[in-house]
Amino acid sequence: MIAVYPGSFDPITLGHLDIIERGCRLFERVIVAVLKNPQKTPLFTVQKRMEQIQACTQHLPNVEIDSFNGLTVHYARIRQAQVLLRGLRVLSDFEHELQMAHTNNSLSTEIETVFLATSNEYSFLSSSLVKEIAKLGGSVNHLVPKSVVLDLD
Ligand code: ADP
């Protein structure tokens, strides 16, 4: 089975990487798909985010990095994926993620959303938290892959 892991990844964190690694054990192929969202003002360009993801997933033979715009289910269908992979951190993620899963299912019943629970150590971690710490001059070495640490310097 092919899974699409969609997200902003602005930037990718160790929490995202953990979901990708575990997804790679479950699925034949995991396509990490960076959403081109014109409504958000990102810190990193889509190209840069893709490079960051590429750099930290070299050890995973069944991962592919791509970008997309428009509806996630349309993208998944084009890529012949059967699964949307998402991570769940805390209870507050749940309502939004459930709403999205229901919406996507109403648009395309053949595509299933699969949630992986975050590993305990990353349950507090988000891209926005990383950006906030970096902006204030704190160390993010323990929160993001090495390539991202250099980009945030
Ligand atoms: P989006 O804008 O789509 O929420 P994100 O890049 O913030 O994009 O997150 C993409 C996916 O990764 C979401 O399913 C999110 O819940 C999950 N995720 C983000 N951070 C973590 C983490 N620390 N542990 C597990 N899953 C995470």
Short mmCIF file of N, CA and C and ligand atoms in Angstrom, two decimals:
data_model
loop_
_atom_site.label_atom_id
_atom_site.label_comp_id
_atom_site.label_asym_id
_atom_site.label_seq_id
_atom_site.Cartn_x
_atom_site.Cartn_y
_atom_site.Cartn_z
N MET A 1 0.83 -1.21 0.00
CA MET A 1 0.00 0.00 0.00
C MET A 1 0.86 1.25 0.00
N ILE A 2 0.35 2.27 -0.67
CA ILE A 2 1.07 3.55 -0.74
C ILE A 2 0.37 4.55 0.18
N ALA A 3 1.16 5.24 1.00
CA ALA A 3 0.60 6.26 1.90
C ALA A 3 1.15 7.62 1.54
N VAL A 4 0.27 8.62 1.61
CA VAL A 4 0.70 10.01 1.46
C VAL A 4 0.71 10.63 2.85
N TYR A 5 1.83 11.26 3.22
CA TYR A 5 1.90 11.99 4.50
C TYR A 5 1.93 13.47 4.15
N PRO A 6 0.76 14.12 4.20
CA PRO A 6 0.69 15.52 3.81
C PRO A 6 0.92 16.46 4.99
N GLY A 7 1.47 17.62 4.71
CA GLY A 7 1.65 18.58 5.80
C GLY A 7 2.38 19.82 5.32
N SER A 8 2.56 20.75 6.25
CA SER A 8 3.28 21.99 5.91
C SER A 8 4.79 21.79 6.06
N PHE A 9 5.18 21.05 7.09
CA PHE A 9 6.60 20.76 7.35
C PHE A 9 7.46 22.03 7.29
N ASP A 10 7.04 23.05 8.01
CA ASP A 10 7.72 24.37 7.95
C ASP A 10 8.36 24.73 9.29
N PRO A 11 9.46 24.09 9.67
CA PRO A 11 10.20 23.03 8.98
C PRO A 11 9.82 21.66 9.55
N ILE A 12 10.41 20.61 8.91
CA ILE A 12 10.25 19.25 9.44
C ILE A 12 10.89 19.17 10.83
N THR A 13 10.22 18.47 11.75
CA THR A 13 10.76 18.28 13.11
C THR A 13 11.05 16.80 13.34
N LEU A 14 11.66 16.49 14.47
CA LEU A 14 11.91 15.08 14.80
C LEU A 14 10.60 14.32 15.02
N GLY A 15 9.55 15.06 15.38
CA GLY A 15 8.22 14.45 15.52
C GLY A 15 7.69 13.97 14.18
N HIS A 16 7.82 14.82 13.14
CA HIS A 16 7.44 14.41 11.79
C HIS A 16 8.28 13.21 11.34
N LEU A 17 9.60 13.32 11.57
CA LEU A 17 10.51 12.27 11.11
C LEU A 17 10.16 10.92 11.74
N ASP A 18 9.78 10.96 13.00
CA ASP A 18 9.37 9.74 13.71
C ASP A 18 8.16 9.10 13.03
N ILE A 19 7.19 9.93 12.63
CA ILE A 19 5.99 9.41 11.94
C ILE A 19 6.40 8.83 10.58
N ILE A 20 7.31 9.49 9.87
CA ILE A 20 7.76 9.01 8.56
C ILE A 20 8.46 7.65 8.71
N GLU A 21 9.36 7.56 9.69
CA GLU A 21 10.10 6.30 9.89
C GLU A 21 9.15 5.15 10.22
N ARG A 22 8.20 5.42 11.10
CA ARG A 22 7.25 4.37 11.47
C ARG A 22 6.31 4.04 10.32
N GLY A 23 5.94 5.07 9.54
CA GLY A 23 5.09 4.84 8.37
C GLY A 23 5.80 3.96 7.34
N CYS A 24 7.10 4.15 7.20
CA CYS A 24 7.89 3.37 6.24
C CYS A 24 7.94 1.89 6.61
N ARG A 25 7.74 1.60 7.89
CA ARG A 25 7.70 0.20 8.32
C ARG A 25 6.35 -0.44 8.01
N LEU A 26 5.34 0.40 7.91
CA LEU A 26 3.97 -0.12 7.71
C LEU A 26 3.57 -0.19 6.24
N PHE A 27 4.09 0.74 5.44
CA PHE A 27 3.62 0.85 4.05
C PHE A 27 4.77 0.61 3.07
N GLU A 28 4.38 0.13 1.86
CA GLU A 28 5.38 -0.11 0.81
C GLU A 28 6.12 1.17 0.48
N ARG A 29 5.33 2.25 0.37
CA ARG A 29 5.93 3.54 0.03
C ARG A 29 5.23 4.64 0.81
N VAL A 30 6.02 5.60 1.29
CA VAL A 30 5.44 6.78 1.96
C VAL A 30 5.85 8.00 1.14
N ILE A 31 4.84 8.72 0.65
CA ILE A 31 5.11 9.95 -0.08
C ILE A 31 4.89 11.13 0.86
N VAL A 32 5.98 11.79 1.23
CA VAL A 32 5.86 12.98 2.09
C VAL A 32 5.55 14.14 1.16
N ALA A 33 4.37 14.73 1.33
CA ALA A 33 3.90 15.73 0.37
C ALA A 33 3.74 17.08 1.05
N VAL A 34 4.56 18.02 0.61
CA VAL A 34 4.54 19.37 1.18
C VAL A 34 3.42 20.17 0.52
N LEU A 35 2.52 20.67 1.34
CA LEU A 35 1.38 21.43 0.82
C LEU A 35 1.79 22.85 0.46
N LYS A 36 1.51 23.23 -0.78
CA LYS A 36 1.72 24.63 -1.20
C LYS A 36 0.46 25.38 -0.83
N ASN A 37 0.50 26.05 0.32
CA ASN A 37 -0.70 26.72 0.81
C ASN A 37 -0.56 28.23 0.71
N PRO A 38 -1.25 28.84 -0.25
CA PRO A 38 -1.10 30.28 -0.46
C PRO A 38 -1.63 31.11 0.71
N GLN A 39 -2.45 30.47 1.59
CA GLN A 39 -3.00 31.21 2.73
C GLN A 39 -2.01 31.37 3.89
N LYS A 40 -0.95 30.57 3.88
CA LYS A 40 0.02 30.66 4.97
C LYS A 40 1.28 31.37 4.48
N THR A 41 1.92 32.11 5.38
CA THR A 41 3.20 32.70 5.04
C THR A 41 4.28 31.87 5.70
N PRO A 42 4.93 31.01 4.95
CA PRO A 42 5.89 30.09 5.56
C PRO A 42 7.25 30.74 5.82
N LEU A 43 8.03 30.13 6.71
CA LEU A 43 9.39 30.59 6.93
C LEU A 43 10.28 30.10 5.79
N PHE A 44 10.07 28.85 5.37
CA PHE A 44 10.90 28.26 4.31
C PHE A 44 10.07 28.04 3.04
N THR A 45 10.73 28.19 1.88
CA THR A 45 10.03 27.93 0.62
C THR A 45 9.72 26.44 0.52
N VAL A 46 8.80 26.09 -0.37
CA VAL A 46 8.45 24.68 -0.56
C VAL A 46 9.69 23.90 -0.98
N GLN A 47 10.48 24.49 -1.89
CA GLN A 47 11.71 23.84 -2.37
C GLN A 47 12.65 23.55 -1.21
N LYS A 48 12.85 24.54 -0.34
CA LYS A 48 13.75 24.38 0.80
C LYS A 48 13.23 23.29 1.74
N ARG A 49 11.92 23.30 2.00
CA ARG A 49 11.34 22.29 2.90
C ARG A 49 11.53 20.89 2.33
N MET A 50 11.39 20.77 1.00
CA MET A 50 11.59 19.47 0.37
C MET A 50 13.04 19.01 0.52
N GLU A 51 13.97 19.95 0.38
CA GLU A 51 15.40 19.61 0.54
C GLU A 51 15.69 19.17 1.97
N GLN A 52 15.08 19.87 2.93
CA GLN A 52 15.29 19.51 4.35
C GLN A 52 14.79 18.10 4.62
N ILE A 53 13.62 17.76 4.06
CA ILE A 53 13.04 16.42 4.27
C ILE A 53 13.92 15.37 3.59
N GLN A 54 14.34 15.70 2.35
CA GLN A 54 15.23 14.79 1.61
C GLN A 54 16.49 14.47 2.41
N ALA A 55 17.08 15.51 2.99
CA ALA A 55 18.36 15.36 3.70
C ALA A 55 18.24 14.43 4.91
N CYS A 56 17.11 14.43 5.58
CA CYS A 56 17.02 13.63 6.81
C CYS A 56 16.32 12.28 6.60
N THR A 57 15.96 11.96 5.34
CA THR A 57 15.29 10.67 5.10
C THR A 57 16.12 9.77 4.16
N GLN A 58 17.41 10.12 4.01
CA GLN A 58 18.31 9.35 3.14
C GLN A 58 18.35 7.87 3.51
N HIS A 59 18.17 7.58 4.81
CA HIS A 59 18.28 6.19 5.27
C HIS A 59 17.01 5.38 5.01
N LEU A 60 15.99 6.00 4.44
CA LEU A 60 14.73 5.30 4.23
C LEU A 60 14.52 5.05 2.73
N PRO A 61 14.67 3.80 2.28
CA PRO A 61 14.61 3.54 0.84
C PRO A 61 13.22 3.71 0.23
N ASN A 62 12.18 3.60 1.05
CA ASN A 62 10.82 3.64 0.48
C ASN A 62 10.10 4.96 0.75
N VAL A 63 10.87 6.03 0.86
CA VAL A 63 10.25 7.34 1.04
C VAL A 63 10.44 8.17 -0.22
N GLU A 64 9.44 8.98 -0.51
CA GLU A 64 9.54 9.89 -1.67
C GLU A 64 9.08 11.27 -1.21
N ILE A 65 9.72 12.31 -1.70
CA ILE A 65 9.35 13.67 -1.31
C ILE A 65 8.72 14.37 -2.51
N ASP A 66 7.61 15.04 -2.25
CA ASP A 66 6.92 15.73 -3.35
C ASP A 66 6.22 16.96 -2.77
N SER A 67 5.60 17.74 -3.63
CA SER A 67 4.77 18.85 -3.15
C SER A 67 3.47 18.81 -3.94
N PHE A 68 2.46 19.46 -3.40
CA PHE A 68 1.17 19.47 -4.11
C PHE A 68 0.37 20.69 -3.71
N ASN A 69 -0.63 21.02 -4.54
CA ASN A 69 -1.62 22.00 -4.11
C ASN A 69 -3.01 21.45 -4.40
N GLY A 70 -4.01 22.11 -3.89
CA GLY A 70 -5.37 21.62 -4.09
C GLY A 70 -5.75 20.61 -3.03
N LEU A 71 -6.76 19.82 -3.35
CA LEU A 71 -7.27 18.87 -2.36
C LEU A 71 -6.32 17.69 -2.16
N THR A 72 -6.11 17.33 -0.92
CA THR A 72 -5.21 16.21 -0.61
C THR A 72 -5.72 14.91 -1.23
N VAL A 73 -7.04 14.68 -1.18
CA VAL A 73 -7.57 13.42 -1.74
C VAL A 73 -7.36 13.34 -3.26
N HIS A 74 -7.42 14.49 -3.93
CA HIS A 74 -7.16 14.47 -5.38
C HIS A 74 -5.71 14.08 -5.64
N TYR A 75 -4.84 14.69 -4.83
CA TYR A 75 -3.41 14.36 -4.98
C TYR A 75 -3.16 12.86 -4.70
N ALA A 76 -3.78 12.38 -3.64
CA ALA A 76 -3.59 10.96 -3.27
C ALA A 76 -4.08 10.05 -4.40
N ARG A 77 -5.19 10.42 -5.00
CA ARG A 77 -5.75 9.59 -6.08
C ARG A 77 -4.80 9.58 -7.28
N ILE A 78 -4.28 10.74 -7.62
CA ILE A 78 -3.34 10.82 -8.76
C ILE A 78 -2.11 9.95 -8.49
N ARG A 79 -1.68 9.94 -7.22
CA ARG A 79 -0.49 9.16 -6.87
C ARG A 79 -0.80 7.70 -6.56
N GLN A 80 -2.06 7.32 -6.76
CA GLN A 80 -2.52 5.94 -6.53
C GLN A 80 -2.27 5.48 -5.10
N ALA A 81 -2.41 6.42 -4.17
CA ALA A 81 -2.25 6.08 -2.75
C ALA A 81 -3.61 5.71 -2.17
N GLN A 82 -3.58 4.78 -1.22
CA GLN A 82 -4.83 4.35 -0.57
C GLN A 82 -4.98 4.95 0.81
N VAL A 83 -3.88 5.51 1.32
CA VAL A 83 -3.87 5.95 2.72
C VAL A 83 -3.35 7.38 2.85
N LEU A 84 -4.00 8.14 3.73
CA LEU A 84 -3.44 9.42 4.18
C LEU A 84 -2.89 9.18 5.58
N LEU A 85 -1.64 9.48 5.77
CA LEU A 85 -0.99 9.26 7.07
C LEU A 85 -0.98 10.58 7.82
N ARG A 86 -1.40 10.55 9.08
CA ARG A 86 -1.37 11.76 9.92
C ARG A 86 -0.87 11.39 11.31
N GLY A 87 -0.31 12.37 12.00
CA GLY A 87 0.16 12.14 13.36
C GLY A 87 -0.79 12.78 14.36
N LEU A 88 -0.96 12.15 15.50
CA LEU A 88 -1.77 12.74 16.57
C LEU A 88 -0.88 12.96 17.78
N ARG A 89 -0.87 14.19 18.25
CA ARG A 89 -0.04 14.50 19.42
C ARG A 89 -0.89 14.53 20.69
N VAL A 90 -1.70 15.53 20.80
CA VAL A 90 -2.47 15.74 22.03
C VAL A 90 -3.95 15.77 21.69
N LEU A 91 -4.76 15.82 22.71
CA LEU A 91 -6.21 15.79 22.51
C LEU A 91 -6.67 16.93 21.59
N SER A 92 -5.99 18.07 21.69
CA SER A 92 -6.41 19.22 20.88
C SER A 92 -6.22 18.99 19.38
N ASP A 93 -5.32 18.09 18.98
CA ASP A 93 -5.18 17.73 17.55
C ASP A 93 -6.41 16.98 17.07
N PHE A 94 -7.04 16.26 17.99
CA PHE A 94 -8.01 15.25 17.62
C PHE A 94 -9.21 15.82 16.87
N GLU A 95 -9.76 16.92 17.39
CA GLU A 95 -10.99 17.46 16.80
C GLU A 95 -10.75 17.88 15.34
N HIS A 96 -9.68 18.60 15.12
CA HIS A 96 -9.34 19.07 13.78
C HIS A 96 -9.02 17.90 12.84
N GLU A 97 -8.24 16.95 13.34
CA GLU A 97 -7.84 15.81 12.51
C GLU A 97 -9.05 14.94 12.16
N LEU A 98 -9.96 14.78 13.12
CA LEU A 98 -11.15 13.97 12.88
C LEU A 98 -12.04 14.65 11.83
N GLN A 99 -12.16 15.97 11.95
CA GLN A 99 -12.96 16.73 10.99
C GLN A 99 -12.37 16.58 9.58
N MET A 100 -11.05 16.67 9.47
CA MET A 100 -10.41 16.53 8.17
C MET A 100 -10.58 15.13 7.62
N ALA A 101 -10.44 14.12 8.50
CA ALA A 101 -10.58 12.74 8.05
C ALA A 101 -12.00 12.49 7.54
N HIS A 102 -13.00 13.01 8.25
CA HIS A 102 -14.39 12.85 7.80
C HIS A 102 -14.62 13.56 6.48
N THR A 103 -14.08 14.78 6.38
CA THR A 103 -14.26 15.56 5.15
C THR A 103 -13.62 14.82 3.97
N ASN A 104 -12.39 14.36 4.18
CA ASN A 104 -11.70 13.66 3.09
C ASN A 104 -12.43 12.38 2.72
N ASN A 105 -12.97 11.70 3.72
CA ASN A 105 -13.71 10.47 3.44
C ASN A 105 -14.99 10.75 2.67
N SER A 106 -15.61 11.90 2.94
CA SER A 106 -16.83 12.24 2.21
C SER A 106 -16.51 12.60 0.75
N LEU A 107 -15.29 13.05 0.51
CA LEU A 107 -14.89 13.40 -0.85
C LEU A 107 -14.40 12.19 -1.63
N SER A 108 -13.86 11.22 -0.89
CA SER A 108 -13.25 10.07 -1.56
C SER A 108 -13.27 8.87 -0.61
N THR A 109 -14.27 8.01 -0.78
CA THR A 109 -14.45 6.90 0.19
C THR A 109 -13.36 5.83 0.07
N GLU A 110 -12.65 5.81 -1.06
CA GLU A 110 -11.63 4.75 -1.22
C GLU A 110 -10.31 5.09 -0.51
N ILE A 111 -10.19 6.30 -0.01
CA ILE A 111 -8.94 6.67 0.68
C ILE A 111 -9.17 6.75 2.19
N GLU A 112 -8.36 6.01 2.92
CA GLU A 112 -8.50 5.94 4.38
C GLU A 112 -7.43 6.81 5.06
N THR A 113 -7.83 7.46 6.14
CA THR A 113 -6.83 8.17 6.94
C THR A 113 -6.35 7.26 8.06
N VAL A 114 -5.05 7.14 8.19
CA VAL A 114 -4.46 6.33 9.26
C VAL A 114 -3.68 7.26 10.19
N PHE A 115 -3.99 7.19 11.48
CA PHE A 115 -3.31 8.04 12.46
C PHE A 115 -2.26 7.24 13.22
N LEU A 116 -1.10 7.82 13.38
CA LEU A 116 -0.11 7.24 14.29
C LEU A 116 0.01 8.17 15.49
N ALA A 117 -0.02 7.57 16.67
CA ALA A 117 0.14 8.37 17.88
C ALA A 117 1.60 8.79 17.97
N THR A 118 1.83 10.02 18.34
CA THR A 118 3.19 10.53 18.50
C THR A 118 3.96 9.71 19.54
N SER A 119 5.27 9.63 19.34
CA SER A 119 6.09 9.05 20.40
C SER A 119 6.08 10.07 21.55
N ASN A 120 6.06 9.54 22.76
CA ASN A 120 5.95 10.37 23.96
C ASN A 120 6.86 11.60 23.96
N GLU A 121 8.12 11.36 23.57
CA GLU A 121 9.12 12.42 23.67
C GLU A 121 8.83 13.60 22.73
N TYR A 122 7.98 13.39 21.69
CA TYR A 122 7.70 14.46 20.74
C TYR A 122 6.29 15.00 20.84
N SER A 123 5.59 14.63 21.89
CA SER A 123 4.17 14.98 21.97
C SER A 123 3.95 16.50 22.10
N PHE A 124 4.96 17.21 22.53
CA PHE A 124 4.83 18.67 22.72
C PHE A 124 5.34 19.45 21.51
N LEU A 125 5.90 18.73 20.55
CA LEU A 125 6.70 19.36 19.50
C LEU A 125 5.89 19.78 18.27
N SER A 126 6.08 21.02 17.83
CA SER A 126 5.44 21.49 16.60
C SER A 126 6.41 22.40 15.85
N SER A 127 6.17 22.58 14.56
CA SER A 127 7.02 23.46 13.76
C SER A 127 6.98 24.89 14.31
N SER A 128 5.81 25.34 14.73
CA SER A 128 5.72 26.73 15.22
C SER A 128 6.51 26.91 16.51
N LEU A 129 6.51 25.89 17.36
CA LEU A 129 7.31 25.96 18.60
C LEU A 129 8.81 26.09 18.26
N VAL A 130 9.24 25.29 17.30
CA VAL A 130 10.64 25.32 16.87
C VAL A 130 11.01 26.72 16.36
N LYS A 131 10.13 27.30 15.54
CA LYS A 131 10.41 28.63 14.97
C LYS A 131 10.48 29.69 16.08
N GLU A 132 9.60 29.56 17.05
CA GLU A 132 9.56 30.51 18.17
C GLU A 132 10.87 30.44 18.99
N ILE A 133 11.29 29.21 19.31
CA ILE A 133 12.53 29.04 20.09
C ILE A 133 13.72 29.60 19.32
N ALA A 134 13.79 29.26 18.01
CA ALA A 134 14.93 29.71 17.19
C ALA A 134 14.95 31.23 17.11
N LYS A 135 13.79 31.83 16.96
CA LYS A 135 13.69 33.29 16.85
C LYS A 135 14.21 33.98 18.12
N LEU A 136 13.97 33.31 19.25
CA LEU A 136 14.39 33.89 20.53
C LEU A 136 15.81 33.48 20.92
N GLY A 137 16.48 32.79 20.00
CA GLY A 137 17.89 32.47 20.22
C GLY A 137 18.16 31.20 21.01
N GLY A 138 17.13 30.38 21.22
CA GLY A 138 17.32 29.12 21.95
C GLY A 138 17.82 28.01 21.03
N SER A 139 18.32 26.94 21.64
CA SER A 139 18.84 25.81 20.85
C SER A 139 17.69 24.86 20.48
N VAL A 140 17.68 24.46 19.20
CA VAL A 140 16.66 23.51 18.74
C VAL A 140 17.29 22.19 18.28
N ASN A 141 18.56 21.99 18.65
CA ASN A 141 19.31 20.79 18.26
C ASN A 141 18.58 19.49 18.55
N HIS A 142 17.87 19.47 19.67
CA HIS A 142 17.21 18.24 20.10
C HIS A 142 15.79 18.10 19.53
N LEU A 143 15.40 19.07 18.68
CA LEU A 143 14.01 19.07 18.20
C LEU A 143 13.87 18.86 16.70
N VAL A 144 14.92 19.19 15.96
CA VAL A 144 14.83 19.08 14.49
C VAL A 144 16.06 18.34 13.94
N PRO A 145 15.94 17.80 12.70
CA PRO A 145 17.11 17.15 12.08
C PRO A 145 18.24 18.16 11.88
N LYS A 146 19.46 17.63 11.73
CA LYS A 146 20.67 18.49 11.64
C LYS A 146 20.59 19.53 10.53
N SER A 147 20.11 19.11 9.37
CA SER A 147 20.06 20.04 8.22
C SER A 147 19.20 21.25 8.55
N VAL A 148 18.15 21.04 9.34
CA VAL A 148 17.26 22.15 9.69
C VAL A 148 17.91 23.07 10.72
N VAL A 149 18.71 22.48 11.63
CA VAL A 149 19.41 23.30 12.63
C VAL A 149 20.25 24.35 11.92
N LEU A 150 20.98 23.94 10.88
CA LEU A 150 21.84 24.88 10.15
C LEU A 150 21.00 25.97 9.48
N ASP A 151 19.86 25.59 8.93
CA ASP A 151 19.01 26.57 8.25
C ASP A 151 18.40 27.58 9.21
N LEU A 152 18.26 27.20 10.48
CA LEU A 152 17.62 28.10 11.45
C LEU A 152 18.63 29.02 12.13
N ASP A 153 19.93 28.77 11.88
CA ASP A 153 20.98 29.56 12.52
C ASP A 153 20.97 31.02 12.12
P1 ADP B 1 -0.45 20.74 8.91
O1 ADP B 1 -0.36 22.18 8.54
O2 ADP B 1 -1.07 19.88 7.84
O3 ADP B 1 -0.99 20.45 10.29
P2 ADP B 1 2.13 20.01 9.97
O4 ADP B 1 3.42 20.04 9.24
O5 ADP B 1 1.98 20.90 11.14
O6 ADP B 1 1.07 20.27 8.85
O7 ADP B 1 1.81 18.52 10.45
C1 ADP B 1 1.66 17.46 9.53
C2 ADP B 1 1.19 16.22 10.29
O8 ADP B 1 2.18 15.80 11.21
C3 ADP B 1 -0.08 16.40 11.11
O9 ADP B 1 -0.83 15.21 11.06
C4 ADP B 1 0.44 16.63 12.51
O10 ADP B 1 -0.51 16.23 13.49
C5 ADP B 1 1.65 15.70 12.51
N1 ADP B 1 2.65 16.11 13.50
C6 ADP B 1 3.20 17.32 13.66
N2 ADP B 1 4.09 17.33 14.70
C7 ADP B 1 4.07 16.06 15.20
C8 ADP B 1 4.74 15.43 16.30
N3 ADP B 1 5.57 16.10 17.09
N4 ADP B 1 4.47 14.11 16.53
C9 ADP B 1 3.59 13.47 15.75
N5 ADP B 1 2.93 14.00 14.71
C10 ADP B 1 3.16 15.29 14.43
#
